[in-house]
Amino acid sequence: MDVVDGVQSPQWHARLSKSAEAYFVKAILPGVPKEEVKLTVSDDDRHIRIAVDIADKAGRHAWCQDMMIPQDGDINNITANMANGILDVIVPRVKVPKPSGRPIRIS
């Protein structure tokens, strides 16, 4: 259990994994309704933020985690689903052309 403002709160955490086709973020958020989860992409399009801020009989509980998405993550086609306290986020991967450079003539 984490202690937030002197009140014990559930252990919430998230992990990033990848396959050849996509990046996967799995956040374990027991007891959190999906309406209380905010999922955003940063202005630079390279970070995903998962934030929770809820109040219950025990007090107020807040948690936030930023995940950096590599350059080949397709930020425009992210999908997310939440069921039974587990948030699954999928960021498809796209081919990023390698910089080819150009030769410079030496005189």
PDB file of N, CA and C in Angstrom:
ATOM      1  N   MET A   1       0.833  -1.188   0.000  1.00  0.00           N
ATOM      2  CA  MET A   1       0.000   0.000   0.000  1.00  0.00           C
ATOM      3  C   MET A   1       0.879   1.254   0.000  1.00  0.00           C
ATOM      4  N   ASP A   2       0.519   2.218  -0.793  1.00  0.00           N
ATOM      5  CA  ASP A   2       1.165   3.527  -0.771  1.00  0.00           C
ATOM      6  C   ASP A   2       0.415   4.403   0.219  1.00  0.00           C
ATOM      7  N   VAL A   3       1.106   5.379   0.767  1.00  0.00           N
ATOM      8  CA  VAL A   3       0.448   6.339   1.645  1.00  0.00           C
ATOM      9  C   VAL A   3       0.367   7.660   0.900  1.00  0.00           C
ATOM     10  N   VAL A   4      -0.853   8.157   0.704  1.00  0.00           N
ATOM     11  CA  VAL A   4      -1.105   9.422   0.020  1.00  0.00           C
ATOM     12  C   VAL A   4      -1.810  10.336   1.005  1.00  0.00           C
ATOM     13  N   ASP A   5      -1.188  11.449   1.329  1.00  0.00           N
ATOM     14  CA  ASP A   5      -1.773  12.401   2.285  1.00  0.00           C
ATOM     15  C   ASP A   5      -2.179  11.709   3.586  1.00  0.00           C
ATOM     16  N   GLY A   6      -1.339  10.765   4.067  1.00  0.00           N
ATOM     17  CA  GLY A   6      -1.616  10.098   5.331  1.00  0.00           C
ATOM     18  C   GLY A   6      -2.650   8.997   5.260  1.00  0.00           C
ATOM     19  N   VAL A   7      -3.184   8.725   4.062  1.00  0.00           N
ATOM     20  CA  VAL A   7      -4.208   7.691   3.900  1.00  0.00           C
ATOM     21  C   VAL A   7      -3.636   6.586   3.017  1.00  0.00           C
ATOM     22  N   GLN A   8      -3.848   5.324   3.417  1.00  0.00           N
ATOM     23  CA  GLN A   8      -3.374   4.228   2.583  1.00  0.00           C
ATOM     24  C   GLN A   8      -4.215   4.143   1.317  1.00  0.00           C
ATOM     25  N   SER A   9      -3.545   4.000   0.187  1.00  0.00           N
ATOM     26  CA  SER A   9      -4.252   3.867  -1.084  1.00  0.00           C
ATOM     27  C   SER A   9      -3.770   2.598  -1.782  1.00  0.00           C
ATOM     28  N   PRO A  10      -4.545   2.060  -2.701  1.00  0.00           N
ATOM     29  CA  PRO A  10      -4.152   0.840  -3.398  1.00  0.00           C
ATOM     30  C   PRO A  10      -2.851   1.035  -4.168  1.00  0.00           C
ATOM     31  N   GLN A  11      -2.176  -0.052  -4.405  1.00  0.00           N
ATOM     32  CA  GLN A  11      -0.926  -0.025  -5.169  1.00  0.00           C
ATOM     33  C   GLN A  11      -1.272   0.051  -6.654  1.00  0.00           C
ATOM     34  N   TRP A  12      -1.176   1.229  -7.224  1.00  0.00           N
ATOM     35  CA  TRP A  12      -1.433   1.433  -8.642  1.00  0.00           C
ATOM     36  C   TRP A  12      -0.095   1.519  -9.356  1.00  0.00           C
ATOM     37  N   HIS A  13       0.003   0.899 -10.525  1.00  0.00           N
ATOM     38  CA  HIS A  13       1.248   0.964 -11.290  1.00  0.00           C
ATOM     39  C   HIS A  13       0.970   0.686 -12.759  1.00  0.00           C
ATOM     40  N   ALA A  14       1.944   1.042 -13.608  1.00  0.00           N
ATOM     41  CA  ALA A  14       1.822   0.826 -15.054  1.00  0.00           C
ATOM     42  C   ALA A  14       3.161   0.370 -15.610  1.00  0.00           C
ATOM     43  N   ARG A  15       3.087  -0.408 -16.686  1.00  0.00           N
ATOM     44  CA  ARG A  15       4.295  -0.906 -17.338  1.00  0.00           C
ATOM     45  C   ARG A  15       4.150  -0.761 -18.853  1.00  0.00           C
ATOM     46  N   LEU A  16       5.284  -0.549 -19.503  1.00  0.00           N
ATOM     47  CA  LEU A  16       5.339  -0.446 -20.961  1.00  0.00           C
ATOM     48  C   LEU A  16       6.061  -1.670 -21.498  1.00  0.00           C
ATOM     49  N   SER A  17       5.472  -2.303 -22.519  1.00  0.00           N
ATOM     50  CA  SER A  17       6.119  -3.422 -23.200  1.00  0.00           C
ATOM     51  C   SER A  17       5.943  -3.214 -24.697  1.00  0.00           C
ATOM     52  N   LYS A  18       6.585  -4.051 -25.495  1.00  0.00           N
ATOM     53  CA  LYS A  18       6.478  -3.878 -26.944  1.00  0.00           C
ATOM     54  C   LYS A  18       6.537  -5.207 -27.668  1.00  0.00           C
ATOM     55  N   SER A  19       6.013  -5.174 -28.883  1.00  0.00           N
ATOM     56  CA  SER A  19       6.139  -6.278 -29.828  1.00  0.00           C
ATOM     57  C   SER A  19       6.593  -5.653 -31.142  1.00  0.00           C
ATOM     58  N   ALA A  20       6.692  -6.432 -32.171  1.00  0.00           N
ATOM     59  CA  ALA A  20       7.083  -5.893 -33.481  1.00  0.00           C
ATOM     60  C   ALA A  20       6.007  -4.965 -34.047  1.00  0.00           C
ATOM     61  N   GLU A  21       4.753  -5.138 -33.605  1.00  0.00           N
ATOM     62  CA  GLU A  21       3.640  -4.368 -34.157  1.00  0.00           C
ATOM     63  C   GLU A  21       3.195  -3.180 -33.316  1.00  0.00           C
ATOM     64  N   ALA A  22       3.459  -3.210 -31.993  1.00  0.00           N
ATOM     65  CA  ALA A  22       2.885  -2.162 -31.134  1.00  0.00           C
ATOM     66  C   ALA A  22       3.623  -2.043 -29.810  1.00  0.00           C
ATOM     67  N   TYR A  23       3.363  -0.916 -29.131  1.00  0.00           N
ATOM     68  CA  TYR A  23       3.757  -0.719 -27.740  1.00  0.00           C
ATOM     69  C   TYR A  23       2.499  -0.923 -26.908  1.00  0.00           C
ATOM     70  N   PHE A  24       2.660  -1.519 -25.732  1.00  0.00           N
ATOM     71  CA  PHE A  24       1.537  -1.814 -24.862  1.00  0.00           C
ATOM     72  C   PHE A  24       1.782  -1.202 -23.485  1.00  0.00           C
ATOM     73  N   VAL A  25       0.809  -0.460 -22.998  1.00  0.00           N
ATOM     74  CA  VAL A  25       0.851   0.055 -21.636  1.00  0.00           C
ATOM     75  C   VAL A  25      -0.252  -0.656 -20.878  1.00  0.00           C
ATOM     76  N   LYS A  26       0.112  -1.266 -19.757  1.00  0.00           N
ATOM     77  CA  LYS A  26      -0.874  -1.924 -18.897  1.00  0.00           C
ATOM     78  C   LYS A  26      -0.783  -1.255 -17.535  1.00  0.00           C
ATOM     79  N   ALA A  27      -1.897  -0.649 -17.119  1.00  0.00           N
ATOM     80  CA  ALA A  27      -1.965  -0.003 -15.811  1.00  0.00           C
ATOM     81  C   ALA A  27      -2.893  -0.806 -14.921  1.00  0.00           C
ATOM     82  N   ILE A  28      -2.401  -1.166 -13.755  1.00  0.00           N
ATOM     83  CA  ILE A  28      -3.192  -1.908 -12.778  1.00  0.00           C
ATOM     84  C   ILE A  28      -3.757  -0.881 -11.797  1.00  0.00           C
ATOM     85  N   LEU A  29      -5.077  -0.704 -11.846  1.00  0.00           N
ATOM     86  CA  LEU A  29      -5.752   0.334 -11.065  1.00  0.00           C
ATOM     87  C   LEU A  29      -6.962  -0.253 -10.335  1.00  0.00           C
ATOM     88  N   PRO A  30      -6.741  -1.171  -9.380  1.00  0.00           N
ATOM     89  CA  PRO A  30      -7.882  -1.803  -8.714  1.00  0.00           C
ATOM     90  C   PRO A  30      -8.753  -0.789  -7.983  1.00  0.00           C
ATOM     91  N   GLY A  31     -10.065  -0.962  -8.146  1.00  0.00           N
ATOM     92  CA  GLY A  31     -11.024  -0.108  -7.468  1.00  0.00           C
ATOM     93  C   GLY A  31     -11.262   1.241  -8.118  1.00  0.00           C
ATOM     94  N   VAL A  32     -10.615   1.496  -9.251  1.00  0.00           N
ATOM     95  CA  VAL A  32     -10.767   2.792  -9.919  1.00  0.00           C
ATOM     96  C   VAL A  32     -11.735   2.646 -11.098  1.00  0.00           C
ATOM     97  N   PRO A  33     -12.847   3.382 -11.090  1.00  0.00           N
ATOM     98  CA  PRO A  33     -13.748   3.349 -12.244  1.00  0.00           C
ATOM     99  C   PRO A  33     -13.104   4.061 -13.429  1.00  0.00           C
ATOM    100  N   LYS A  34     -13.413   3.600 -14.639  1.00  0.00           N
ATOM    101  CA  LYS A  34     -12.765   4.184 -15.821  1.00  0.00           C
ATOM    102  C   LYS A  34     -13.064   5.670 -15.973  1.00  0.00           C
ATOM    103  N   GLU A  35     -14.174   6.129 -15.428  1.00  0.00           N
ATOM    104  CA  GLU A  35     -14.510   7.550 -15.509  1.00  0.00           C
ATOM    105  C   GLU A  35     -13.530   8.424 -14.712  1.00  0.00           C
ATOM    106  N   GLU A  36     -12.814   7.823 -13.788  1.00  0.00           N
ATOM    107  CA  GLU A  36     -11.854   8.558 -12.954  1.00  0.00           C
ATOM    108  C   GLU A  36     -10.429   8.500 -13.500  1.00  0.00           C
ATOM    109  N   VAL A  37     -10.228   7.843 -14.640  1.00  0.00           N
ATOM    110  CA  VAL A  37      -8.901   7.722 -15.252  1.00  0.00           C
ATOM    111  C   VAL A  37      -8.802   8.719 -16.399  1.00  0.00           C
ATOM    112  N   LYS A  38      -7.744   9.502 -16.383  1.00  0.00           N
ATOM    113  CA  LYS A  38      -7.499  10.449 -17.477  1.00  0.00           C
ATOM    114  C   LYS A  38      -6.260   9.986 -18.225  1.00  0.00           C
ATOM    115  N   LEU A  39      -6.414   9.801 -19.528  1.00  0.00           N
ATOM    116  CA  LEU A  39      -5.325   9.357 -20.399  1.00  0.00           C
ATOM    117  C   LEU A  39      -5.081  10.461 -21.415  1.00  0.00           C
ATOM    118  N   THR A  40      -3.879  11.021 -21.424  1.00  0.00           N
ATOM    119  CA  THR A  40      -3.573  12.128 -22.325  1.00  0.00           C
ATOM    120  C   THR A  40      -2.233  11.905 -23.014  1.00  0.00           C
ATOM    121  N   VAL A  41      -2.065  12.606 -24.146  1.00  0.00           N
ATOM    122  CA  VAL A  41      -0.803  12.615 -24.877  1.00  0.00           C
ATOM    123  C   VAL A  41      -0.215  14.007 -24.723  1.00  0.00           C
ATOM    124  N   SER A  42       1.083  14.082 -24.475  1.00  0.00           N
ATOM    125  CA  SER A  42       1.743  15.374 -24.261  1.00  0.00           C
ATOM    126  C   SER A  42       1.791  16.189 -25.548  1.00  0.00           C
ATOM    127  N   ASP A  43       2.084  17.466 -25.381  1.00  0.00           N
ATOM    128  CA  ASP A  43       2.174  18.369 -26.536  1.00  0.00           C
ATOM    129  C   ASP A  43       3.251  17.942 -27.527  1.00  0.00           C
ATOM    130  N   ASP A  44       4.305  17.301 -27.038  1.00  0.00           N
ATOM    131  CA  ASP A  44       5.376  16.864 -27.948  1.00  0.00           C
ATOM    132  C   ASP A  44       5.071  15.513 -28.603  1.00  0.00           C
ATOM    133  N   ASP A  45       3.901  14.942 -28.297  1.00  0.00           N
ATOM    134  CA  ASP A  45       3.452  13.660 -28.859  1.00  0.00           C
ATOM    135  C   ASP A  45       4.380  12.492 -28.548  1.00  0.00           C
ATOM    136  N   ARG A  46       5.151  12.574 -27.506  1.00  0.00           N
ATOM    137  CA  ARG A  46       6.077  11.482 -27.190  1.00  0.00           C
ATOM    138  C   ARG A  46       5.818  10.873 -25.820  1.00  0.00           C
ATOM    139  N   HIS A  47       4.878  11.434 -25.069  1.00  0.00           N
ATOM    140  CA  HIS A  47       4.588  10.920 -23.731  1.00  0.00           C
ATOM    141  C   HIS A  47       3.087  10.694 -23.560  1.00  0.00           C
ATOM    142  N   ILE A  48       2.765   9.593 -22.914  1.00  0.00           N
ATOM    143  CA  ILE A  48       1.390   9.309 -22.514  1.00  0.00           C
ATOM    144  C   ILE A  48       1.335   9.488 -21.006  1.00  0.00           C
ATOM    145  N   ARG A  49       0.299  10.154 -20.515  1.00  0.00           N
ATOM    146  CA  ARG A  49       0.122  10.332 -19.076  1.00  0.00           C
ATOM    147  C   ARG A  49      -1.156   9.632 -18.651  1.00  0.00           C
ATOM    148  N   ILE A  50      -1.039   8.835 -17.592  1.00  0.00           N
ATOM    149  CA  ILE A  50      -2.184   8.197 -16.960  1.00  0.00           C
ATOM    150  C   ILE A  50      -2.326   8.856 -15.589  1.00  0.00           C
ATOM    151  N   ALA A  51      -3.500   9.397 -15.303  1.00  0.00           N
ATOM    152  CA  ALA A  51      -3.712  10.078 -14.025  1.00  0.00           C
ATOM    153  C   ALA A  51      -5.016   9.626 -13.395  1.00  0.00           C
ATOM    154  N   VAL A  52      -4.974   9.486 -12.067  1.00  0.00           N
ATOM    155  CA  VAL A  52      -6.144   9.122 -11.274  1.00  0.00           C
ATOM    156  C   VAL A  52      -6.226  10.098 -10.109  1.00  0.00           C
ATOM    157  N   ASP A  53      -7.413  10.605  -9.847  1.00  0.00           N
ATOM    158  CA  ASP A  53      -7.627  11.489  -8.695  1.00  0.00           C
ATOM    159  C   ASP A  53      -9.042  11.228  -8.198  1.00  0.00           C
ATOM    160  N   ILE A  54      -9.151  10.437  -7.137  1.00  0.00           N
ATOM    161  CA  ILE A  54     -10.475  10.081  -6.635  1.00  0.00           C
ATOM    162  C   ILE A  54     -10.564  10.348  -5.132  1.00  0.00           C
ATOM    163  N   ALA A  55     -11.780  10.517  -4.664  1.00  0.00           N
ATOM    164  CA  ALA A  55     -12.041  10.687  -3.232  1.00  0.00           C
ATOM    165  C   ALA A  55     -13.037   9.610  -2.806  1.00  0.00           C
ATOM    166  N   ASP A  56     -12.788   9.046  -1.636  1.00  0.00           N
ATOM    167  CA  ASP A  56     -13.719   8.067  -1.073  1.00  0.00           C
ATOM    168  C   ASP A  56     -13.793   8.284   0.434  1.00  0.00           C
ATOM    169  N   LYS A  57     -14.385   7.334   1.146  1.00  0.00           N
ATOM    170  CA  LYS A  57     -14.534   7.478   2.607  1.00  0.00           C
ATOM    171  C   LYS A  57     -13.185   7.607   3.302  1.00  0.00           C
ATOM    172  N   ALA A  58     -12.160   6.999   2.734  1.00  0.00           N
ATOM    173  CA  ALA A  58     -10.832   7.018   3.363  1.00  0.00           C
ATOM    174  C   ALA A  58     -10.060   8.297   3.060  1.00  0.00           C
ATOM    175  N   GLY A  59     -10.527   9.088   2.092  1.00  0.00           N
ATOM    176  CA  GLY A  59      -9.826  10.325   1.746  1.00  0.00           C
ATOM    177  C   GLY A  59      -9.643  10.471   0.243  1.00  0.00           C
ATOM    178  N   ARG A  60      -8.680  11.286  -0.107  1.00  0.00           N
ATOM    179  CA  ARG A  60      -8.404  11.577  -1.517  1.00  0.00           C
ATOM    180  C   ARG A  60      -7.175  10.785  -1.943  1.00  0.00           C
ATOM    181  N   HIS A  61      -7.245  10.175  -3.127  1.00  0.00           N
ATOM    182  CA  HIS A  61      -6.150   9.363  -3.649  1.00  0.00           C
ATOM    183  C   HIS A  61      -5.773   9.887  -5.031  1.00  0.00           C
ATOM    184  N   ALA A  62      -4.502  10.193  -5.221  1.00  0.00           N
ATOM    185  CA  ALA A  62      -4.035  10.688  -6.512  1.00  0.00           C
ATOM    186  C   ALA A  62      -2.818   9.887  -6.943  1.00  0.00           C
ATOM    187  N   TRP A  63      -2.716   9.633  -8.247  1.00  0.00           N
ATOM    188  CA  TRP A  63      -1.595   8.895  -8.816  1.00  0.00           C
ATOM    189  C   TRP A  63      -1.441   9.337 -10.258  1.00  0.00           C
ATOM    190  N   CYS A  64      -0.209   9.374 -10.731  1.00  0.00           N
ATOM    191  CA  CYS A  64       0.056   9.792 -12.101  1.00  0.00           C
ATOM    192  C   CYS A  64       1.326   9.100 -12.574  1.00  0.00           C
ATOM    193  N   GLN A  65       1.331   8.687 -13.832  1.00  0.00           N
ATOM    194  CA  GLN A  65       2.549   8.116 -14.404  1.00  0.00           C
ATOM    195  C   GLN A  65       2.652   8.524 -15.865  1.00  0.00           C
ATOM    196  N   ASP A  66       3.849   8.980 -16.243  1.00  0.00           N
ATOM    197  CA  ASP A  66       4.152   9.328 -17.633  1.00  0.00           C
ATOM    198  C   ASP A  66       4.945   8.201 -18.257  1.00  0.00           C
ATOM    199  N   MET A  67       4.617   7.875 -19.505  1.00  0.00           N
ATOM    200  CA  MET A  67       5.339   6.858 -20.259  1.00  0.00           C
ATOM    201  C   MET A  67       5.855   7.487 -21.546  1.00  0.00           C
ATOM    202  N   MET A  68       7.156   7.351 -21.799  1.00  0.00           N
ATOM    203  CA  MET A  68       7.705   7.865 -23.042  1.00  0.00           C
ATOM    204  C   MET A  68       7.449   6.847 -24.154  1.00  0.00           C
ATOM    205  N   ILE A  69       6.909   7.337 -25.264  1.00  0.00           N
ATOM    206  CA  ILE A  69       6.652   6.487 -26.418  1.00  0.00           C
ATOM    207  C   ILE A  69       7.759   6.748 -27.449  1.00  0.00           C
ATOM    208  N   PRO A  70       8.472   5.711 -27.877  1.00  0.00           N
ATOM    209  CA  PRO A  70       9.539   5.907 -28.862  1.00  0.00           C
ATOM    210  C   PRO A  70       9.027   6.511 -30.173  1.00  0.00           C
ATOM    211  N   GLN A  71       9.955   6.990 -30.970  1.00  0.00           N
ATOM    212  CA  GLN A  71       9.656   7.721 -32.207  1.00  0.00           C
ATOM    213  C   GLN A  71       8.764   6.931 -33.167  1.00  0.00           C
ATOM    214  N   ASP A  72       8.861   5.612 -33.152  1.00  0.00           N
ATOM    215  CA  ASP A  72       8.062   4.817 -34.098  1.00  0.00           C
ATOM    216  C   ASP A  72       6.657   4.507 -33.579  1.00  0.00           C
ATOM    217  N   GLY A  73       6.269   5.087 -32.450  1.00  0.00           N
ATOM    218  CA  GLY A  73       4.901   4.919 -31.948  1.00  0.00           C
ATOM    219  C   GLY A  73       3.942   5.827 -32.696  1.00  0.00           C
ATOM    220  N   ASP A  74       2.840   5.258 -33.166  1.00  0.00           N
ATOM    221  CA  ASP A  74       1.838   6.011 -33.928  1.00  0.00           C
ATOM    222  C   ASP A  74       0.837   6.643 -32.969  1.00  0.00           C
ATOM    223  N   ILE A  75       1.163   7.833 -32.480  1.00  0.00           N
ATOM    224  CA  ILE A  75       0.363   8.524 -31.471  1.00  0.00           C
ATOM    225  C   ILE A  75      -1.060   8.820 -31.957  1.00  0.00           C
ATOM    226  N   ASN A  76      -1.252   8.929 -33.268  1.00  0.00           N
ATOM    227  CA  ASN A  76      -2.577   9.261 -33.799  1.00  0.00           C
ATOM    228  C   ASN A  76      -3.536   8.076 -33.840  1.00  0.00           C
ATOM    229  N   ASN A  77      -3.056   6.881 -33.555  1.00  0.00           N
ATOM    230  CA  ASN A  77      -3.919   5.696 -33.617  1.00  0.00           C
ATOM    231  C   ASN A  77      -3.896   4.884 -32.327  1.00  0.00           C
ATOM    232  N   ILE A  78      -3.802   5.571 -31.197  1.00  0.00           N
ATOM    233  CA  ILE A  78      -3.811   4.901 -29.895  1.00  0.00           C
ATOM    234  C   ILE A  78      -5.220   4.401 -29.593  1.00  0.00           C
ATOM    235  N   THR A  79      -5.302   3.200 -29.028  1.00  0.00           N
ATOM    236  CA  THR A  79      -6.575   2.679 -28.530  1.00  0.00           C
ATOM    237  C   THR A  79      -6.407   2.336 -27.054  1.00  0.00           C
ATOM    238  N   ALA A  80      -7.499   2.434 -26.308  1.00  0.00           N
ATOM    239  CA  ALA A  80      -7.449   2.124 -24.876  1.00  0.00           C
ATOM    240  C   ALA A  80      -8.740   1.448 -24.465  1.00  0.00           C
ATOM    241  N   ASN A  81      -8.618   0.531 -23.509  1.00  0.00           N
ATOM    242  CA  ASN A  81      -9.764  -0.189 -22.987  1.00  0.00           C
ATOM    243  C   ASN A  81      -9.522  -0.413 -21.488  1.00  0.00           C
ATOM    244  N   MET A  82     -10.574  -0.330 -20.701  1.00  0.00           N
ATOM    245  CA  MET A  82     -10.434  -0.589 -19.272  1.00  0.00           C
ATOM    246  C   MET A  82     -11.525  -1.534 -18.814  1.00  0.00           C
ATOM    247  N   ALA A  83     -11.105  -2.579 -18.102  1.00  0.00           N
ATOM    248  CA  ALA A  83     -12.043  -3.550 -17.544  1.00  0.00           C
ATOM    249  C   ALA A  83     -11.442  -4.129 -16.272  1.00  0.00           C
ATOM    250  N   ASN A  84     -12.266  -4.265 -15.249  1.00  0.00           N
ATOM    251  CA  ASN A  84     -11.859  -4.890 -13.985  1.00  0.00           C
ATOM    252  C   ASN A  84     -10.599  -4.271 -13.391  1.00  0.00           C
ATOM    253  N   GLY A  85     -10.472  -2.946 -13.469  1.00  0.00           N
ATOM    254  CA  GLY A  85      -9.336  -2.264 -12.867  1.00  0.00           C
ATOM    255  C   GLY A  85      -8.041  -2.345 -13.651  1.00  0.00           C
ATOM    256  N   ILE A  86      -8.107  -2.814 -14.893  1.00  0.00           N
ATOM    257  CA  ILE A  86      -6.901  -2.904 -15.731  1.00  0.00           C
ATOM    258  C   ILE A  86      -7.108  -2.058 -16.983  1.00  0.00           C
ATOM    259  N   LEU A  87      -6.225  -1.078 -17.146  1.00  0.00           N
ATOM    260  CA  LEU A  87      -6.240  -0.218 -18.320  1.00  0.00           C
ATOM    261  C   LEU A  87      -5.216  -0.758 -19.313  1.00  0.00           C
ATOM    262  N   ASP A  88      -5.678  -1.062 -20.521  1.00  0.00           N
ATOM    263  CA  ASP A  88      -4.796  -1.516 -21.600  1.00  0.00           C
ATOM    264  C   ASP A  88      -4.758  -0.451 -22.680  1.00  0.00           C
ATOM    265  N   VAL A  89      -3.564   0.014 -23.004  1.00  0.00           N
ATOM    266  CA  VAL A  89      -3.364   1.021 -24.040  1.00  0.00           C
ATOM    267  C   VAL A  89      -2.476   0.405 -25.107  1.00  0.00           C
ATOM    268  N   ILE A  90      -2.887   0.563 -26.370  1.00  0.00           N
ATOM    269  CA  ILE A  90      -2.100   0.034 -27.489  1.00  0.00           C
ATOM    270  C   ILE A  90      -1.693   1.192 -28.386  1.00  0.00           C
ATOM    271  N   VAL A  91      -0.389   1.297 -28.631  1.00  0.00           N
ATOM    272  CA  VAL A  91       0.159   2.302 -29.531  1.00  0.00           C
ATOM    273  C   VAL A  91       0.806   1.550 -30.690  1.00  0.00           C
ATOM    274  N   PRO A  92       0.177   1.565 -31.875  1.00  0.00           N
ATOM    275  CA  PRO A  92       0.769   0.847 -33.008  1.00  0.00           C
ATOM    276  C   PRO A  92       2.142   1.411 -33.358  1.00  0.00           C
ATOM    277  N   ARG A  93       2.997   0.548 -33.901  1.00  0.00           N
ATOM    278  CA  ARG A  93       4.309   0.989 -34.360  1.00  0.00           C
ATOM    279  C   ARG A  93       4.255   1.208 -35.871  1.00  0.00           C
ATOM    280  N   VAL A  94       4.972   2.210 -36.332  1.00  0.00           N
ATOM    281  CA  VAL A  94       5.078   2.489 -37.766  1.00  0.00           C
ATOM    282  C   VAL A  94       6.552   2.509 -38.145  1.00  0.00           C
ATOM    283  N   LYS A  95       6.790   2.269 -39.419  1.00  0.00           N
ATOM    284  CA  LYS A  95       8.171   2.334 -39.893  1.00  0.00           C
ATOM    285  C   LYS A  95       8.596   3.789 -39.978  1.00  0.00           C
ATOM    286  N   VAL A  96       9.712   4.075 -39.371  1.00  0.00           N
ATOM    287  CA  VAL A  96      10.292   5.416 -39.432  1.00  0.00           C
ATOM    288  C   VAL A  96      11.501   5.315 -40.353  1.00  0.00           C
ATOM    289  N   PRO A  97      11.484   6.083 -41.458  1.00  0.00           N
ATOM    290  CA  PRO A  97      12.620   5.988 -42.369  1.00  0.00           C
ATOM    291  C   PRO A  97      13.907   6.417 -41.682  1.00  0.00           C
ATOM    292  N   LYS A  98      14.964   5.641 -41.934  1.00  0.00           N
ATOM    293  CA  LYS A  98      16.261   5.995 -41.387  1.00  0.00           C
ATOM    294  C   LYS A  98      16.814   7.164 -42.192  1.00  0.00           C
ATOM    295  N   PRO A  99      17.436   8.105 -41.505  1.00  0.00           N
ATOM    296  CA  PRO A  99      18.024   9.210 -42.249  1.00  0.00           C
ATOM    297  C   PRO A  99      19.096   8.672 -43.193  1.00  0.00           C
ATOM    298  N   SER A 100      18.957   9.018 -44.460  1.00  0.00           N
ATOM    299  CA  SER A 100      19.902   8.482 -45.435  1.00  0.00           C
ATOM    300  C   SER A 100      21.114   9.373 -45.601  1.00  0.00           C
ATOM    301  N   GLY A 101      20.939  10.624 -45.242  1.00  0.00           N
ATOM    302  CA  GLY A 101      22.051  11.559 -45.440  1.00  0.00           C
ATOM    303  C   GLY A 101      22.300  11.768 -46.916  1.00  0.00           C
ATOM    304  N   ARG A 102      23.222  12.603 -47.226  1.00  0.00           N
ATOM    305  CA  ARG A 102      23.605  12.802 -48.627  1.00  0.00           C
ATOM    306  C   ARG A 102      25.094  13.053 -48.656  1.00  0.00           C
ATOM    307  N   PRO A 103      25.716  12.551 -49.682  1.00  0.00           N
ATOM    308  CA  PRO A 103      27.167  12.725 -49.760  1.00  0.00           C
ATOM    309  C   PRO A 103      27.532  14.187 -50.009  1.00  0.00           C
ATOM    310  N   ILE A 104      28.655  14.589 -49.493  1.00  0.00           N
ATOM    311  CA  ILE A 104      29.186  15.938 -49.719  1.00  0.00           C
ATOM    312  C   ILE A 104      30.490  15.784 -50.499  1.00  0.00           C
ATOM    313  N   ARG A 105      30.563  16.481 -51.568  1.00  0.00           N
ATOM    314  CA  ARG A 105      31.767  16.417 -52.408  1.00  0.00           C
ATOM    315  C   ARG A 105      32.904  17.148 -51.701  1.00  0.00           C
ATOM    316  N   ILE A 106      34.028  16.505 -51.651  1.00  0.00           N
ATOM    317  CA  ILE A 106      35.211  17.096 -51.051  1.00  0.00           C
ATOM    318  C   ILE A 106      36.137  17.547 -52.170  1.00  0.00           C
ATOM    319  N   SER A 107      36.503  18.809 -52.166  1.00  0.00           N
ATOM    320  CA  SER A 107      37.387  19.306 -53.234  1.00  0.00           C
ATOM    321  C   SER A 107      38.811  19.421 -52.782  1.00  0.00           C
TER     322      SER A 107
END
